[in-house]
Amino acid sequence: MQTILGANGTIGRLLAAELTRYTSDIRLVSRNPQRVNDKDQLFPADLSQPGAVERAVEGSDVVYLTVGFDYNIKVWEKKWPSLMKDTIDACIRHNAKLVFFDNVYVYDENEIPHMTEESKVNPPSRKGAIRKEIAEMLISAVREGKLNALIARCADYYGTDSRTSLVTQLIFRNLAAGKSAQWFISSTTVHSFTYTPDAAKATALLGNTNDAYGQVWHLPTDSTKITATQFTGMIAGELKVKPHIRVMPMLIIRLLGLFIPVMKEMPEMIYQYDRDYFFDSSKFERHFGIKPTPFREGIKEMCNAYSYIGSKSAA
């Protein structure tokens, strides 16, 4: 049995499809889980409730923690530590392996221009501090020999099923609507993007590879050093629209934060956009001999997928 906590999210849905390579026993856990594969076991649960994680994990061999809370620091501070503790405790009790799907918020701001699994952990943001806290909870349990777990990290992502990603919200949807794409602070610095199907496939592979445990892994990401302007140009080319991009300076971001909740959360994270942001996944690529999807190919697949979804909705 392989169980996904947070199965309705972007990665959770894609991961469920990938896990059929390894098992037919897949449990999908969320408030209102939706079947991805015919034989999926649906397990409705509010994981913030006492005992919910314990019941969801029981009987599992591998557990994937892919939960995505609202992008709000108060929510993160309240919910993430308790969820991680409950998940670790349940996995220990039921002798289940744990795969934690993480982001790059733990890294020191000076590491952002070239992030590896060995980059210094020293987050400059409150959100990063929460990610550090919960990662250290997991790592401590592993070091103490109580838990068999790994951390799979992902850069900012894009893909065929990522409606809430920055790329979709700021670039794709605006261009598709005939508007200018938007980006934070600078569109001419390097910025890595992970393709969600690659992330899901790699996460499933890691979860089913014994010698991957006890480590941090960067999920496969095209190593081409691309800027937001260039990335926008590729999307515009597929959509056959003009590649206009508008950069939001800090003043505008703060003003928008007065009216848009998610924008209120952005100022502390701007250090990830005002300099080169390069995500190095060479460790994974060397170990597994797998290359990430090139940007141009991933963008083409993303645009085709959204065009197909749009045409069906219109019909």
CSV table of C-alpha atoms in Angstrom, one decimal:
chain,number,residue,atom,x,y,z
A,1,MET,CA,0.0,0.0,0.0
A,2,GLN,CA,1.3,3.4,-1.0
A,3,THR,CA,-0.5,6.4,0.5
A,4,ILE,CA,-0.6,10.0,-0.7
A,5,LEU,CA,-1.4,12.6,2.0
A,6,GLY,CA,-2.7,15.6,0.0
A,7,ALA,CA,-3.8,13.6,-3.0
A,8,ASN,CA,-5.9,16.3,-4.6
A,9,GLY,CA,-3.0,18.7,-5.2
A,10,THR,CA,-1.1,19.2,-8.4
A,11,ILE,CA,1.7,16.8,-7.5
A,12,GLY,CA,-0.6,14.4,-5.6
A,13,ARG,CA,-2.8,13.7,-8.7
A,14,LEU,CA,0.2,13.2,-11.0
A,15,LEU,CA,2.0,11.1,-8.4
A,16,ALA,CA,-1.1,8.8,-8.1
A,17,ALA,CA,-0.9,8.0,-11.8
A,18,GLU,CA,2.9,7.3,-11.6
A,19,LEU,CA,2.6,5.0,-8.7
A,20,THR,CA,0.8,2.4,-10.8
A,21,ARG,CA,4.3,1.5,-12.2
A,22,TYR,CA,5.0,0.1,-8.7
A,23,THR,CA,1.8,-1.0,-7.1
A,24,SER,CA,-1.9,-1.4,-7.6
A,25,ASP,CA,-2.7,-0.6,-4.0
A,26,ILE,CA,-2.8,3.2,-3.8
A,27,ARG,CA,-4.6,5.2,-1.1
A,28,LEU,CA,-5.6,8.8,-1.8
A,29,VAL,CA,-6.1,11.0,1.3
A,30,SER,CA,-7.6,14.5,1.3
A,31,ARG,CA,-10.8,16.2,2.4
A,32,ASN,CA,-12.5,15.1,-0.8
A,33,PRO,CA,-10.3,12.7,-2.7
A,34,GLN,CA,-10.9,12.1,-6.4
A,35,ARG,CA,-10.0,8.8,-8.1
A,36,VAL,CA,-7.1,9.0,-10.5
A,37,ASN,CA,-6.8,5.2,-11.2
A,38,ASP,CA,-9.6,2.7,-11.3
A,39,LYS,CA,-8.5,0.8,-8.2
A,40,ASP,CA,-7.6,3.8,-6.0
A,41,GLN,CA,-8.7,3.6,-2.4
A,42,LEU,CA,-10.3,6.9,-1.5
A,43,PHE,CA,-9.8,8.0,2.1
A,44,PRO,CA,-11.6,11.3,3.0
A,45,ALA,CA,-10.0,13.0,6.0
A,46,ASP,CA,-9.2,16.3,7.5
A,47,LEU,CA,-5.6,15.7,8.4
A,48,SER,CA,-5.7,18.5,11.0
A,49,GLN,CA,-8.1,16.6,13.2
A,50,PRO,CA,-6.7,14.4,16.0
A,51,GLY,CA,-6.1,10.8,14.9
A,52,ALA,CA,-6.8,11.5,11.2
A,53,VAL,CA,-3.2,11.0,10.0
A,54,GLU,CA,-2.9,7.8,12.2
A,55,ARG,CA,-5.9,6.3,10.5
A,56,ALA,CA,-4.8,7.4,7.0
A,57,VAL,CA,-1.3,5.9,7.4
A,58,GLU,CA,-2.3,2.6,9.0
A,59,GLY,CA,-1.5,-0.3,6.7
A,60,SER,CA,0.8,1.7,4.4
A,61,ASP,CA,4.3,0.7,3.2
A,62,VAL,CA,5.2,4.1,1.8
A,63,VAL,CA,3.6,7.5,2.6
A,64,TYR,CA,4.0,10.6,0.4
A,65,LEU,CA,3.4,13.9,2.1
A,66,THR,CA,2.4,16.3,-0.6
A,67,VAL,CA,0.0,18.5,1.3
A,68,GLY,CA,-0.2,22.2,0.2
A,69,PHE,CA,-1.7,24.6,2.7
A,70,ASP,CA,-3.0,28.0,1.9
A,71,TYR,CA,-0.1,30.4,1.1
A,72,ASN,CA,-0.4,32.2,4.4
A,73,ILE,CA,2.3,32.3,7.1
A,74,LYS,CA,-0.2,32.1,9.9
A,75,VAL,CA,-1.7,29.0,8.4
A,76,TRP,CA,1.8,27.5,7.9
A,77,GLU,CA,2.9,28.2,11.5
A,78,LYS,CA,-0.3,26.7,12.9
A,79,LYS,CA,-0.6,23.6,10.7
A,80,TRP,CA,2.7,22.4,9.3
A,81,PRO,CA,4.6,21.5,12.5
A,82,SER,CA,1.6,19.5,13.9
A,83,LEU,CA,1.0,17.7,10.5
A,84,MET,CA,4.7,16.8,10.2
A,85,LYS,CA,4.8,15.5,13.8
A,86,ASP,CA,1.6,13.4,13.3
A,87,THR,CA,2.9,12.0,10.0
A,88,ILE,CA,6.3,11.1,11.5
A,89,ASP,CA,4.7,9.5,14.5
A,90,ALA,CA,2.2,7.5,12.4
A,91,CYS,CA,4.9,6.3,10.0
A,92,ILE,CA,7.1,5.2,12.9
A,93,ARG,CA,4.2,3.4,14.6
A,94,HIS,CA,3.2,1.6,11.4
A,95,ASN,CA,6.7,1.0,10.0
A,96,ALA,CA,6.0,3.0,6.9
A,97,LYS,CA,8.6,4.8,4.8
A,98,LEU,CA,8.0,8.6,4.4
A,99,VAL,CA,8.6,10.7,1.3
A,100,PHE,CA,8.3,14.5,1.9
A,101,PHE,CA,7.7,16.7,-1.1
A,102,ASP,CA,9.5,19.9,-0.2
A,103,ASN,CA,10.4,23.3,-1.8
A,104,VAL,CA,13.6,25.4,-1.6
A,105,TYR,CA,12.7,27.9,1.1
A,106,VAL,CA,15.2,26.4,3.6
A,107,TYR,CA,18.2,27.6,1.7
A,108,ASP,CA,20.3,30.6,2.5
A,109,GLU,CA,19.6,33.5,0.2
A,110,ASN,CA,23.2,33.5,-1.0
A,111,GLU,CA,22.7,29.9,-2.2
A,112,ILE,CA,19.8,30.8,-4.5
A,113,PRO,CA,22.0,31.4,-7.6
A,114,HIS,CA,23.1,27.7,-7.5
A,115,MET,CA,21.1,25.4,-5.2
A,116,THR,CA,22.3,21.8,-4.6
A,117,GLU,CA,21.4,19.3,-1.9
A,118,GLU,CA,24.4,20.5,0.0
A,119,SER,CA,23.4,24.2,0.0
A,120,LYS,CA,23.5,26.0,3.3
A,121,VAL,CA,20.3,25.8,5.2
A,122,ASN,CA,19.6,29.2,6.6
A,123,PRO,CA,16.2,30.5,5.5
A,124,PRO,CA,15.7,34.4,5.5
A,125,SER,CA,11.9,34.2,5.6
A,126,ARG,CA,9.3,33.1,8.1
A,127,LYS,CA,7.9,30.6,5.6
A,128,GLY,CA,11.4,29.2,5.2
A,129,ALA,CA,11.8,28.9,8.9
A,130,ILE,CA,8.7,26.7,9.0
A,131,ARG,CA,10.1,24.5,6.2
A,132,LYS,CA,13.4,24.3,8.1
A,133,GLU,CA,11.6,23.3,11.3
A,134,ILE,CA,9.6,20.5,9.7
A,135,ALA,CA,12.5,19.2,7.6
A,136,GLU,CA,14.6,19.0,10.8
A,137,MET,CA,11.9,17.0,12.5
A,138,LEU,CA,12.1,14.5,9.8
A,139,ILE,CA,15.9,14.4,9.6
A,140,SER,CA,16.2,14.0,13.4
A,141,ALA,CA,13.9,11.0,13.3
A,142,VAL,CA,15.9,9.5,10.5
A,143,ARG,CA,19.2,10.1,12.4
A,144,GLU,CA,17.8,8.5,15.5
A,145,GLY,CA,17.0,5.4,13.5
A,146,LYS,CA,13.3,5.7,14.2
A,147,LEU,CA,12.2,6.5,10.6
A,148,ASN,CA,13.1,5.6,7.0
A,149,ALA,CA,12.5,8.8,5.0
A,150,LEU,CA,13.7,11.1,2.3
A,151,ILE,CA,13.1,14.7,1.2
A,152,ALA,CA,12.3,15.4,-2.5
A,153,ARG,CA,12.7,19.1,-3.4
A,154,CYS,CA,11.3,21.0,-6.3
A,155,ALA,CA,11.9,24.4,-7.8
A,156,ASP,CA,9.1,26.7,-8.9
A,157,TYR,CA,7.1,24.5,-11.2
A,158,TYR,CA,5.0,24.5,-14.4
A,159,GLY,CA,3.1,21.8,-16.2
A,160,THR,CA,0.0,20.2,-17.6
A,161,ASP,CA,-1.8,20.1,-14.3
A,162,SER,CA,-0.5,23.1,-12.3
A,163,ARG,CA,-3.3,25.7,-12.4
A,164,THR,CA,-2.2,27.4,-9.2
A,165,SER,CA,1.5,27.7,-10.1
A,166,LEU,CA,3.1,31.1,-10.6
A,167,VAL,CA,3.8,30.2,-14.2
A,168,THR,CA,0.1,29.5,-14.8
A,169,GLN,CA,-1.2,32.4,-12.9
A,170,LEU,CA,1.3,35.1,-13.9
A,171,ILE,CA,2.4,34.1,-17.4
A,172,PHE,CA,0.2,31.5,-19.1
A,173,ARG,CA,-3.2,32.8,-18.3
A,174,ASN,CA,-2.4,36.4,-19.0
A,175,LEU,CA,-0.9,35.5,-22.4
A,176,ALA,CA,-3.8,33.2,-23.3
A,177,ALA,CA,-6.2,36.1,-22.4
A,178,GLY,CA,-4.2,38.5,-24.7
A,179,LYS,CA,-2.6,40.4,-21.8
A,180,SER,CA,1.0,40.9,-20.7
A,181,ALA,CA,2.6,38.3,-18.7
A,182,GLN,CA,3.7,39.3,-15.2
A,183,TRP,CA,6.8,38.6,-13.1
A,184,PHE,CA,8.4,39.7,-9.9
A,185,ILE,CA,11.2,42.3,-9.7
A,186,SER,CA,13.4,41.1,-12.6
A,187,SER,CA,12.6,39.1,-15.8
A,188,THR,CA,16.2,39.0,-16.9
A,189,THR,CA,17.8,37.0,-14.1
A,190,VAL,CA,18.0,33.2,-14.4
A,191,HIS,CA,15.1,31.2,-13.0
A,192,SER,CA,14.7,27.4,-12.9
A,193,PHE,CA,11.4,25.7,-13.4
A,194,THR,CA,10.6,22.1,-12.7
A,195,TYR,CA,8.1,20.3,-15.0
A,196,THR,CA,5.4,18.7,-12.8
A,197,PRO,CA,5.2,15.3,-14.7
A,198,ASP,CA,9.0,15.0,-14.2
A,199,ALA,CA,8.6,15.8,-10.5
A,200,ALA,CA,5.8,13.3,-10.0
A,201,LYS,CA,7.6,10.5,-11.9
A,202,ALA,CA,10.9,11.1,-10.0
A,203,THR,CA,9.1,11.2,-6.6
A,204,ALA,CA,7.4,7.9,-7.3
A,205,LEU,CA,10.8,6.4,-8.3
A,206,LEU,CA,12.5,7.7,-5.2
A,207,GLY,CA,9.8,6.3,-3.0
A,208,ASN,CA,10.3,2.9,-4.5
A,209,THR,CA,14.2,2.9,-4.4
A,210,ASN,CA,15.6,1.6,-1.1
A,211,ASP,CA,19.0,3.3,-1.4
A,212,ALA,CA,17.3,6.7,-2.0
A,213,TYR,CA,16.2,6.9,1.6
A,214,GLY,CA,18.0,8.9,4.3
A,215,GLN,CA,18.9,11.6,1.7
A,216,VAL,CA,17.7,14.9,0.2
A,217,TRP,CA,17.1,14.9,-3.5
A,218,HIS,CA,16.5,17.7,-6.1
A,219,LEU,CA,13.9,16.5,-8.5
A,220,PRO,CA,14.9,16.6,-12.2
A,221,THR,CA,14.9,20.1,-13.7
A,222,ASP,CA,16.2,21.3,-17.1
A,223,SER,CA,19.7,22.8,-16.4
A,224,THR,CA,19.3,25.4,-19.2
A,225,LYS,CA,19.8,28.8,-17.6
A,226,ILE,CA,16.6,30.5,-18.7
A,227,THR,CA,15.1,33.9,-17.7
A,228,ALA,CA,11.5,34.7,-17.2
A,229,THR,CA,11.6,36.7,-20.4
A,230,GLN,CA,12.8,33.7,-22.4
A,231,PHE,CA,10.4,31.4,-20.7
A,232,THR,CA,7.5,33.8,-21.5
A,233,GLY,CA,8.7,34.0,-25.1
A,234,MET,CA,8.5,30.2,-25.4
A,235,ILE,CA,5.0,30.1,-24.1
A,236,ALA,CA,3.9,33.0,-26.3
A,237,GLY,CA,5.4,31.2,-29.3
A,238,GLU,CA,3.2,28.2,-28.6
A,239,LEU,CA,0.1,30.3,-28.0
A,240,LYS,CA,1.0,32.4,-31.1
A,241,VAL,CA,0.7,35.7,-29.2
A,242,LYS,CA,3.1,38.6,-28.5
A,243,PRO,CA,5.6,37.9,-25.7
A,244,HIS,CA,4.9,41.0,-23.6
A,245,ILE,CA,6.0,40.8,-20.0
A,246,ARG,CA,5.4,43.3,-17.2
A,247,VAL,CA,7.7,43.3,-14.2
A,248,MET,CA,6.2,44.2,-10.8
A,249,PRO,CA,8.5,46.2,-8.6
A,250,MET,CA,8.4,45.9,-4.8
A,251,LEU,CA,6.2,49.0,-4.4
A,252,ILE,CA,3.5,47.5,-6.7
A,253,ILE,CA,3.8,44.1,-4.9
A,254,ARG,CA,3.2,45.8,-1.5
A,255,LEU,CA,0.3,47.8,-2.9
A,256,LEU,CA,-1.4,44.7,-4.4
A,257,GLY,CA,-0.9,43.0,-1.0
A,258,LEU,CA,-3.4,45.4,0.4
A,259,PHE,CA,-6.1,43.9,-1.7
A,260,ILE,CA,-4.9,40.4,-2.8
A,261,PRO,CA,-4.0,38.0,0.1
A,262,VAL,CA,-1.4,36.0,-1.7
A,263,MET,CA,0.4,39.1,-2.8
A,264,LYS,CA,0.7,40.2,0.9
A,265,GLU,CA,2.8,37.0,1.4
A,266,MET,CA,5.3,37.8,-1.4
A,267,PRO,CA,7.6,40.6,-0.1
A,268,GLU,CA,9.6,38.3,2.2
A,269,MET,CA,10.1,35.8,-0.7
A,270,ILE,CA,11.4,38.4,-3.2
A,271,TYR,CA,15.0,37.3,-2.6
A,272,GLN,CA,14.1,34.3,-4.9
A,273,TYR,CA,13.3,36.7,-7.8
A,274,ASP,CA,15.8,39.6,-7.5
A,275,ARG,CA,18.8,37.4,-8.4
A,276,ASP,CA,19.6,34.3,-10.3
A,277,TYR,CA,17.7,31.2,-9.1
A,278,PHE,CA,19.3,28.1,-10.4
A,279,PHE,CA,18.2,24.6,-9.2
A,280,ASP,CA,20.8,21.9,-9.7
A,281,SER,CA,19.3,18.3,-10.1
A,282,SER,CA,22.5,16.7,-11.3
A,283,LYS,CA,22.7,14.3,-8.3
A,284,PHE,CA,19.4,12.7,-9.3
A,285,GLU,CA,20.3,12.6,-13.0
A,286,ARG,CA,23.6,10.9,-12.3
A,287,HIS,CA,22.2,8.4,-9.9
A,288,PHE,CA,19.2,7.3,-12.0
A,289,GLY,CA,20.4,8.2,-15.5
A,290,ILE,CA,17.3,10.2,-16.2
A,291,LYS,CA,17.2,13.5,-18.0
A,292,PRO,CA,14.5,16.1,-17.3
A,293,THR,CA,12.1,17.3,-20.0
A,294,PRO,CA,13.6,20.2,-21.9
A,295,PHE,CA,11.8,23.5,-21.4
A,296,ARG,CA,10.6,23.8,-25.0
A,297,GLU,CA,9.1,20.3,-24.9
A,298,GLY,CA,7.4,20.8,-21.5
A,299,ILE,CA,6.0,24.2,-22.5
A,300,LYS,CA,4.5,22.7,-25.7
A,301,GLU,CA,2.9,19.9,-23.8
A,302,MET,CA,1.5,22.3,-21.2
A,303,CYS,CA,0.0,24.6,-23.8
A,304,ASN,CA,-1.5,21.7,-25.7
A,305,ALA,CA,-3.0,20.3,-22.6
A,306,TYR,CA,-4.6,23.6,-21.5
A,307,SER,CA,-5.9,24.2,-25.1
A,308,TYR,CA,-7.5,20.8,-25.0
A,309,ILE,CA,-9.1,21.4,-21.6
A,310,GLY,CA,-10.3,24.8,-22.7
A,311,SER,CA,-11.9,23.4,-25.9
A,312,LYS,CA,-13.7,20.7,-23.9
A,313,SER,CA,-15.0,23.3,-21.4
A,314,ALA,CA,-16.2,25.5,-24.3
A,315,ALA,CA,-18.1,22.6,-25.8
